Amino acid sequence: MKILITGSGGFIGKNLLAELRSRGYKELFLYDVDTPANLLDEYTKECDFIFHLAGINRPQTEEKFLEGNRDFTALLLKKLTDHNNRCPILVSSSIQAELDNPYGRSKRAGEELLLQYAKEHNTELYLYRLPNVFGKWSRPNYNSAVATFCHNIARDLPIQVNDPSTLMKLVYIDDVIFQFINALDGKIIREDEYCIISTVHTATLQTIVDLLHSFKGSRTDLSVPNMGDSFTKALYSTYLSFLPEDQFSYSLKINQDHRGSFTEIIRTRERGQFSVNVSKPDITKGNHWHHTKVEKFLVVSGEALIRFRKINTEEIIEYRVSEETMEVVDIPPGYTHNITNVGDRDLVTFMWANESFDPNNPDTIYEEV
């Protein structure tokens, strides 16, 4: 299949192009503002499917709205007519087409040309009126408020929120691209003459800003957003895509002494605490038990002896584990336990607890195994 993508250098175009290539599509005709104009004639003659993503939303003059959103669409349709090419066309329009402003009027004018063309030429038209699209590779101060907020908050720059209660409808770029590519096989969801993206998120501007600030703060408080919420998960991924390239990493607090070290990685209210424990050879750590707190130990480097004794009993239970077995050991409540480095190099253990450590309620009672 030969696929023409107009607006291939834009936010949606870049994501679509990357996914098409990853799926093995080879014959892709890419058309953008800097493409030689004569290539449009060649592309419209040969293409089997069109993703019409080209448009303009922040021109310097109002006249440019019509030029980019209506006039280029008219040129594209004329080329197709000249070559008698009735291939399917997928169009990314905007919910702004419902509004009486220069951008909305220009998008609506482009839609009307497409609808009339499809009717006259019996062509499959997949017309999407997209709400705010967010995700990686979006441009701050151009594509969406989300892109601007992500960019600025990641760099400690100010943001402007005129009305925090404003309710936004948003679609995530991966959801958009998934359904766009399904359209190549005619798999679309249609409401009347428009196609829709099945997953649409709603959130106030204040909610979005609060989440973004929490993502920034998570590098300090070690919290993790609620990945069970699809919008939070998508917004978090979007935020990370805006990190300055010299700020991908961040330091953790290392609690260190002669025995080794203990470093927290992640703290969550819903899923507990994740840490890395390093023990020097012949060092034993632990010798305590918990009422309710439970843990999981996984040795990722070295060799360890993990010992248990149920309190008020004398029997000792032992587990010998190493990096070669990658064996998780559960630490039940009511058993005093310890871990000893029985190897000749540092022992590195990944540890999880079902609750983050609370110094006011540590639930950690000292008792030798």
Short mmCIF file of C-alpha atoms in Angstrom, two decimals:
data_model
loop_
_atom_site.label_atom_id
_atom_site.label_comp_id
_atom_site.label_asym_id
_atom_site.label_seq_id
_atom_site.Cartn_x
_atom_site.Cartn_y
_atom_site.Cartn_z
CA MET A 1 0.00 0.00 0.00
CA LYS A 2 1.26 3.45 -0.98
CA ILE A 3 0.32 5.95 1.70
CA LEU A 4 0.38 9.73 1.39
CA ILE A 5 0.73 11.69 4.63
CA THR A 6 0.21 15.44 4.43
CA GLY A 7 1.51 17.33 7.42
CA SER A 8 4.02 14.52 7.96
CA GLY A 9 6.34 16.77 9.95
CA GLY A 10 3.72 17.80 12.47
CA PHE A 11 2.89 16.38 15.89
CA ILE A 12 0.40 13.75 14.72
CA GLY A 13 2.33 13.14 11.51
CA LYS A 14 5.57 12.28 13.31
CA ASN A 15 3.82 9.80 15.58
CA LEU A 16 1.89 8.23 12.72
CA LEU A 17 5.01 7.94 10.57
CA ALA A 18 7.00 6.28 13.37
CA GLU A 19 4.27 3.70 13.97
CA LEU A 20 3.73 2.94 10.28
CA ARG A 21 7.44 2.34 9.82
CA SER A 22 7.58 0.14 12.91
CA ARG A 23 4.82 -1.99 11.37
CA GLY A 24 6.76 -2.44 8.16
CA TYR A 25 5.08 0.05 5.83
CA LYS A 26 7.65 1.09 3.22
CA GLU A 27 5.99 3.15 0.51
CA LEU A 28 5.21 6.33 2.40
CA PHE A 29 4.82 9.63 0.56
CA LEU A 30 5.62 12.44 2.98
CA TYR A 31 4.34 15.92 2.24
CA ASP A 32 4.90 18.95 4.46
CA VAL A 33 5.43 22.69 4.17
CA ASP A 34 8.99 22.29 2.94
CA THR A 35 8.25 19.55 0.38
CA PRO A 36 8.67 20.57 -3.28
CA ALA A 37 5.18 21.41 -4.53
CA ASN A 38 5.54 19.32 -7.70
CA LEU A 39 5.73 16.12 -5.65
CA LEU A 40 2.08 16.48 -4.61
CA ASP A 41 1.05 15.73 -8.19
CA GLU A 42 3.15 12.56 -8.24
CA TYR A 43 1.98 11.43 -4.82
CA THR A 44 -1.74 11.94 -5.53
CA LYS A 45 -1.39 9.95 -8.71
CA GLU A 46 0.09 6.87 -7.05
CA CYS A 47 -1.23 6.77 -3.48
CA ASP A 48 -3.69 4.12 -2.26
CA PHE A 49 -4.61 5.88 1.00
CA ILE A 50 -4.27 9.43 2.32
CA PHE A 51 -3.76 10.66 5.87
CA HIS A 52 -4.61 14.34 5.45
CA LEU A 53 -3.10 15.87 8.58
CA ALA A 54 -1.81 19.14 7.14
CA GLY A 55 -3.23 22.33 8.57
CA ILE A 56 -2.36 25.52 10.32
CA ASN A 57 -3.57 26.68 13.72
CA ARG A 58 -1.33 29.57 14.78
CA PRO A 59 -0.64 31.71 11.70
CA GLN A 60 0.59 35.28 11.78
CA THR A 61 -2.47 36.53 9.89
CA GLU A 62 -6.09 35.34 9.73
CA GLU A 63 -5.81 34.86 5.98
CA LYS A 64 -3.31 32.07 6.55
CA PHE A 65 -6.02 30.03 8.28
CA LEU A 66 -7.96 29.65 5.04
CA GLU A 67 -4.79 29.18 3.02
CA GLY A 68 -3.56 26.30 5.18
CA ASN A 69 -6.84 24.63 6.09
CA ARG A 70 -9.19 25.21 3.16
CA ASP A 71 -7.09 26.10 0.14
CA PHE A 72 -4.55 23.32 0.52
CA THR A 73 -7.38 20.83 0.96
CA ALA A 74 -8.92 22.14 -2.26
CA LEU A 75 -5.59 21.66 -4.05
CA LEU A 76 -5.24 18.12 -2.73
CA LEU A 77 -8.75 17.20 -3.93
CA LYS A 78 -8.13 18.79 -7.35
CA LYS A 79 -5.01 16.68 -7.79
CA LEU A 80 -6.94 13.54 -6.90
CA THR A 81 -9.71 14.48 -9.33
CA ASP A 82 -7.22 15.14 -12.12
CA HIS A 83 -5.78 11.63 -11.64
CA ASN A 84 -9.18 10.02 -11.08
CA ASN A 85 -7.80 8.63 -7.80
CA ARG A 86 -10.65 7.68 -5.49
CA CYS A 87 -8.55 6.28 -2.67
CA PRO A 88 -9.80 6.58 0.93
CA ILE A 89 -8.97 9.77 2.81
CA LEU A 90 -8.58 10.11 6.56
CA VAL A 91 -8.74 13.71 7.77
CA SER A 92 -7.76 15.19 11.12
CA SER A 93 -10.04 18.13 11.70
CA SER A 94 -10.80 19.79 15.03
CA ILE A 95 -13.70 20.31 17.41
CA GLN A 96 -12.91 23.97 16.83
CA ALA A 97 -14.78 23.53 13.53
CA GLU A 98 -17.94 23.91 15.61
CA LEU A 99 -16.93 27.43 16.68
CA ASP A 100 -17.29 30.75 14.91
CA ASN A 101 -13.67 31.89 14.96
CA PRO A 102 -11.12 32.18 12.12
CA TYR A 103 -9.54 28.81 12.85
CA GLY A 104 -12.88 27.05 13.29
CA ARG A 105 -14.33 28.55 10.12
CA SER A 106 -11.29 27.51 8.10
CA LYS A 107 -11.43 23.94 9.40
CA ARG A 108 -15.17 23.76 8.70
CA ALA A 109 -14.58 25.05 5.17
CA GLY A 110 -12.05 22.28 4.60
CA GLU A 111 -14.51 19.71 5.95
CA GLU A 112 -17.23 20.89 3.59
CA LEU A 113 -14.93 20.49 0.60
CA LEU A 114 -14.06 16.96 1.68
CA LEU A 115 -17.65 15.93 2.34
CA GLN A 116 -18.76 17.22 -1.04
CA TYR A 117 -15.83 15.52 -2.79
CA ALA A 118 -16.53 12.19 -1.09
CA LYS A 119 -20.19 12.37 -2.10
CA GLU A 120 -19.47 13.26 -5.71
CA HIS A 121 -16.69 10.70 -6.19
CA ASN A 122 -18.04 7.90 -4.01
CA THR A 123 -14.84 8.01 -1.95
CA GLU A 124 -14.40 6.65 1.57
CA LEU A 125 -13.89 9.60 3.91
CA TYR A 126 -12.86 9.18 7.53
CA LEU A 127 -13.36 12.62 9.07
CA TYR A 128 -12.19 13.09 12.66
CA ARG A 129 -12.99 16.18 14.68
CA LEU A 130 -10.27 15.78 17.27
CA PRO A 131 -10.33 17.47 20.68
CA ASN A 132 -7.06 18.46 22.36
CA VAL A 133 -4.41 15.90 21.41
CA PHE A 134 -1.50 15.38 23.80
CA GLY A 135 1.57 13.17 23.86
CA LYS A 136 5.23 13.00 22.93
CA TRP A 137 6.66 15.26 20.21
CA SER A 138 3.96 17.90 20.63
CA ARG A 139 5.16 21.51 20.43
CA PRO A 140 4.85 23.91 23.37
CA ASN A 141 3.12 27.20 22.64
CA TYR A 142 1.69 25.66 19.47
CA ASN A 143 -0.05 22.28 19.65
CA SER A 144 -1.80 22.40 23.01
CA ALA A 145 -1.86 23.81 26.53
CA VAL A 146 -0.70 20.42 27.81
CA ALA A 147 2.48 20.66 25.75
CA THR A 148 3.15 24.17 27.04
CA PHE A 149 2.50 23.20 30.66
CA CYS A 150 4.76 20.12 30.39
CA HIS A 151 7.57 22.11 28.81
CA ASN A 152 7.42 24.96 31.31
CA ILE A 153 6.94 22.96 34.48
CA ALA A 154 9.82 20.65 33.57
CA ARG A 155 12.03 23.75 33.28
CA ASP A 156 10.69 25.74 36.27
CA LEU A 157 9.17 28.31 33.92
CA PRO A 158 5.89 30.08 34.79
CA ILE A 159 2.59 28.93 33.33
CA GLN A 160 -0.61 30.88 32.84
CA VAL A 161 -4.01 29.42 33.73
CA ASN A 162 -6.81 31.89 33.08
CA ASP A 163 -9.64 29.74 34.42
CA PRO A 164 -8.59 26.66 36.45
CA SER A 165 -12.13 25.23 36.25
CA THR A 166 -12.08 25.03 32.45
CA LEU A 167 -13.00 21.48 31.47
CA MET A 168 -10.92 20.05 28.64
CA LYS A 169 -11.60 17.10 26.38
CA LEU A 170 -8.39 15.34 25.44
CA VAL A 171 -7.23 12.36 23.42
CA TYR A 172 -3.85 10.70 23.80
CA ILE A 173 -1.67 10.47 20.72
CA ASP A 174 -1.23 6.68 20.95
CA ASP A 175 -5.01 6.18 20.98
CA VAL A 176 -5.33 8.45 17.96
CA ILE A 177 -2.62 6.67 16.00
CA PHE A 178 -4.00 3.22 16.87
CA GLN A 179 -7.39 4.10 15.40
CA PHE A 180 -5.90 5.92 12.42
CA ILE A 181 -3.94 2.83 11.45
CA ASN A 182 -7.00 0.64 11.95
CA ALA A 183 -8.69 2.81 9.35
CA LEU A 184 -6.32 1.37 6.74
CA ASP A 185 -8.43 -1.78 7.05
CA GLY A 186 -11.68 0.13 7.25
CA LYS A 187 -11.97 -0.40 11.00
CA ILE A 188 -13.45 2.85 12.25
CA ILE A 189 -15.98 4.05 14.82
CA ARG A 190 -18.45 6.40 13.23
CA GLU A 191 -21.08 8.77 14.55
CA ASP A 192 -23.10 10.20 11.68
CA GLU A 193 -20.62 11.67 9.17
CA TYR A 194 -17.76 11.88 11.68
CA CYS A 195 -15.40 9.25 13.01
CA ILE A 196 -14.49 9.27 16.68
CA ILE A 197 -11.63 8.23 18.94
CA SER A 198 -13.05 5.74 21.41
CA THR A 199 -11.07 6.96 24.44
CA VAL A 200 -11.65 10.59 25.33
CA HIS A 201 -10.44 12.02 28.64
CA THR A 202 -11.93 14.97 30.49
CA ALA A 203 -10.07 17.01 33.09
CA THR A 204 -10.02 20.56 34.37
CA LEU A 205 -6.99 22.72 33.75
CA GLN A 206 -6.37 22.73 37.50
CA THR A 207 -6.33 18.93 37.62
CA ILE A 208 -3.85 18.80 34.75
CA VAL A 209 -1.56 21.38 36.34
CA ASP A 210 -1.72 19.68 39.75
CA LEU A 211 -0.81 16.35 38.19
CA LEU A 212 2.12 17.84 36.30
CA HIS A 213 3.46 19.49 39.45
CA SER A 214 3.14 16.16 41.27
CA PHE A 215 5.13 14.45 38.49
CA LYS A 216 7.90 17.00 38.93
CA GLY A 217 7.81 16.55 42.70
CA SER A 218 7.93 12.76 42.43
CA ARG A 219 11.66 12.93 41.81
CA THR A 220 12.06 14.35 45.30
CA ASP A 221 9.39 12.56 47.33
CA LEU A 222 9.85 9.31 45.34
CA SER A 223 6.11 9.00 44.74
CA VAL A 224 4.66 7.32 41.66
CA PRO A 225 1.45 8.46 39.96
CA ASN A 226 -1.59 6.21 39.85
CA MET A 227 -0.87 4.18 36.74
CA GLY A 228 -4.25 2.50 37.08
CA ASP A 229 -5.81 5.71 35.76
CA SER A 230 -5.33 5.84 31.99
CA PHE A 231 -5.26 9.63 31.78
CA THR A 232 -2.69 9.99 34.56
CA LYS A 233 -0.54 7.32 32.94
CA ALA A 234 -0.65 9.01 29.53
CA LEU A 235 -0.03 12.46 30.99
CA TYR A 236 2.94 11.17 32.98
CA SER A 237 4.49 9.69 29.83
CA THR A 238 3.89 12.98 28.04
CA TYR A 239 5.52 14.98 30.85
CA LEU A 240 8.65 12.81 30.82
CA SER A 241 8.99 13.35 27.07
CA PHE A 242 9.48 17.05 27.81
CA LEU A 243 12.35 16.64 30.27
CA PRO A 244 15.47 18.57 29.29
CA GLU A 245 17.99 16.10 27.91
CA ASP A 246 20.51 16.95 30.62
CA GLN A 247 17.96 16.18 33.35
CA PHE A 248 16.91 12.60 32.62
CA SER A 249 18.59 11.39 35.82
CA TYR A 250 18.12 12.39 39.45
CA SER A 251 19.95 11.46 42.63
CA LEU A 252 18.62 9.39 45.53
CA LYS A 253 19.45 9.64 49.21
CA ILE A 254 21.84 6.83 50.17
CA ASN A 255 21.69 5.72 53.81
CA GLN A 256 25.22 4.37 54.24
CA ASP A 257 27.38 2.96 57.05
CA HIS A 258 30.12 0.36 57.51
CA ARG A 259 27.66 -2.46 56.75
CA GLY A 260 26.69 -1.16 53.31
CA SER A 261 23.78 1.01 52.25
CA PHE A 262 20.01 1.23 51.94
CA THR A 263 18.39 3.40 49.27
CA GLU A 264 14.70 4.04 48.65
CA ILE A 265 13.70 4.18 44.99
CA ILE A 266 9.92 4.55 44.99
CA ARG A 267 7.30 5.30 47.65
CA THR A 268 3.60 4.82 46.94
CA ARG A 269 0.46 4.94 49.03
CA GLU A 270 -1.21 2.16 47.05
CA ARG A 271 1.66 -0.20 46.17
CA GLY A 272 4.21 0.17 48.96
CA GLN A 273 7.92 0.99 48.90
CA PHE A 274 10.74 -0.18 46.62
CA SER A 275 14.36 -0.09 47.79
CA VAL A 276 17.85 -1.39 47.12
CA ASN A 277 19.92 -2.85 49.96
CA VAL A 278 23.70 -3.33 49.69
CA SER A 279 25.52 -5.46 52.29
CA LYS A 280 29.27 -5.97 52.66
CA PRO A 281 30.65 -9.56 52.93
CA ASP A 282 29.83 -11.30 56.25
CA ILE A 283 27.39 -8.55 57.22
CA THR A 284 23.99 -9.44 58.66
CA LYS A 285 21.09 -7.03 58.50
CA GLY A 286 17.60 -7.23 59.89
CA ASN A 287 16.87 -9.14 63.11
CA HIS A 288 13.39 -7.71 63.44
CA TRP A 289 9.80 -8.64 62.81
CA HIS A 290 6.58 -6.89 61.81
CA HIS A 291 2.95 -7.04 62.90
CA THR A 292 1.44 -6.21 59.50
CA LYS A 293 4.21 -5.08 57.19
CA VAL A 294 5.33 -7.69 54.68
CA GLU A 295 8.29 -7.63 52.32
CA LYS A 296 9.78 -9.33 49.30
CA PHE A 297 13.54 -9.84 48.89
CA LEU A 298 15.21 -10.48 45.55
CA VAL A 299 18.99 -10.92 45.40
CA VAL A 300 20.23 -9.44 42.11
CA SER A 301 23.97 -9.64 42.82
CA GLY A 302 25.86 -11.87 45.23
CA GLU A 303 24.80 -14.69 47.55
CA ALA A 304 22.66 -14.45 50.68
CA LEU A 305 21.37 -16.54 53.57
CA ILE A 306 17.92 -15.42 54.71
CA ARG A 307 16.86 -16.80 58.10
CA PHE A 308 13.48 -16.80 59.83
CA ARG A 309 12.15 -17.67 63.26
CA LYS A 310 8.54 -17.40 64.24
CA ILE A 311 8.49 -15.39 67.44
CA ASN A 312 7.93 -17.38 70.65
CA THR A 313 9.39 -20.48 68.93
CA GLU A 314 12.92 -21.84 68.52
CA GLU A 315 12.96 -23.39 65.04
CA ILE A 316 15.04 -21.46 62.48
CA ILE A 317 14.18 -21.62 58.78
CA GLU A 318 16.88 -20.85 56.20
CA TYR A 319 16.80 -19.89 52.52
CA ARG A 320 20.01 -19.63 50.50
CA VAL A 321 19.55 -17.46 47.42
CA SER A 322 21.76 -15.83 44.82
CA GLU A 323 21.75 -13.87 41.59
CA GLU A 324 21.80 -17.16 39.69
CA THR A 325 18.42 -18.30 41.04
CA MET A 326 16.58 -14.92 40.88
CA GLU A 327 14.29 -16.26 43.60
CA VAL A 328 11.86 -13.99 45.47
CA VAL A 329 11.60 -14.63 49.19
CA ASP A 330 8.44 -13.47 50.96
CA ILE A 331 8.80 -12.09 54.48
CA PRO A 332 5.59 -12.90 56.40
CA PRO A 333 4.52 -10.93 59.49
CA GLY A 334 5.24 -12.45 62.87
CA TYR A 335 8.62 -13.94 61.83
CA THR A 336 11.82 -12.27 62.94
CA HIS A 337 14.23 -12.40 60.03
CA ASN A 338 17.66 -11.36 58.82
CA ILE A 339 19.76 -11.47 55.68
CA THR A 340 23.50 -12.31 55.65
CA ASN A 341 25.98 -11.77 52.87
CA VAL A 342 27.67 -15.18 52.59
CA GLY A 343 29.58 -14.31 49.41
CA ASP A 344 32.93 -12.64 48.85
CA ARG A 345 31.60 -9.42 47.27
CA ASP A 346 28.82 -6.91 47.88
CA LEU A 347 25.33 -8.35 48.17
CA VAL A 348 22.68 -6.34 46.31
CA THR A 349 19.06 -7.04 47.19
CA PHE A 350 15.96 -5.49 45.68
CA MET A 351 13.36 -5.08 48.42
CA TRP A 352 9.66 -4.33 48.37
CA ALA A 353 7.45 -3.57 51.36
CA ASN A 354 3.67 -3.36 51.22
CA GLU A 355 3.75 0.02 52.95
CA SER A 356 6.16 2.94 52.90
CA PHE A 357 8.20 3.41 56.05
CA ASP A 358 6.52 5.68 58.57
CA PRO A 359 8.82 6.77 61.43
CA ASN A 360 5.77 7.47 63.59
CA ASN A 361 4.51 3.92 63.09
CA PRO A 362 7.50 1.85 61.97
CA ASP A 363 6.01 -1.59 62.73
CA THR A 364 9.57 -2.89 63.16
CA ILE A 365 10.36 -4.76 66.39
CA TYR A 366 13.94 -5.78 67.15
CA GLU A 367 14.52 -9.46 67.95
CA GLU A 368 17.50 -11.68 67.10
CA VAL A 369 16.75 -14.62 64.86
#
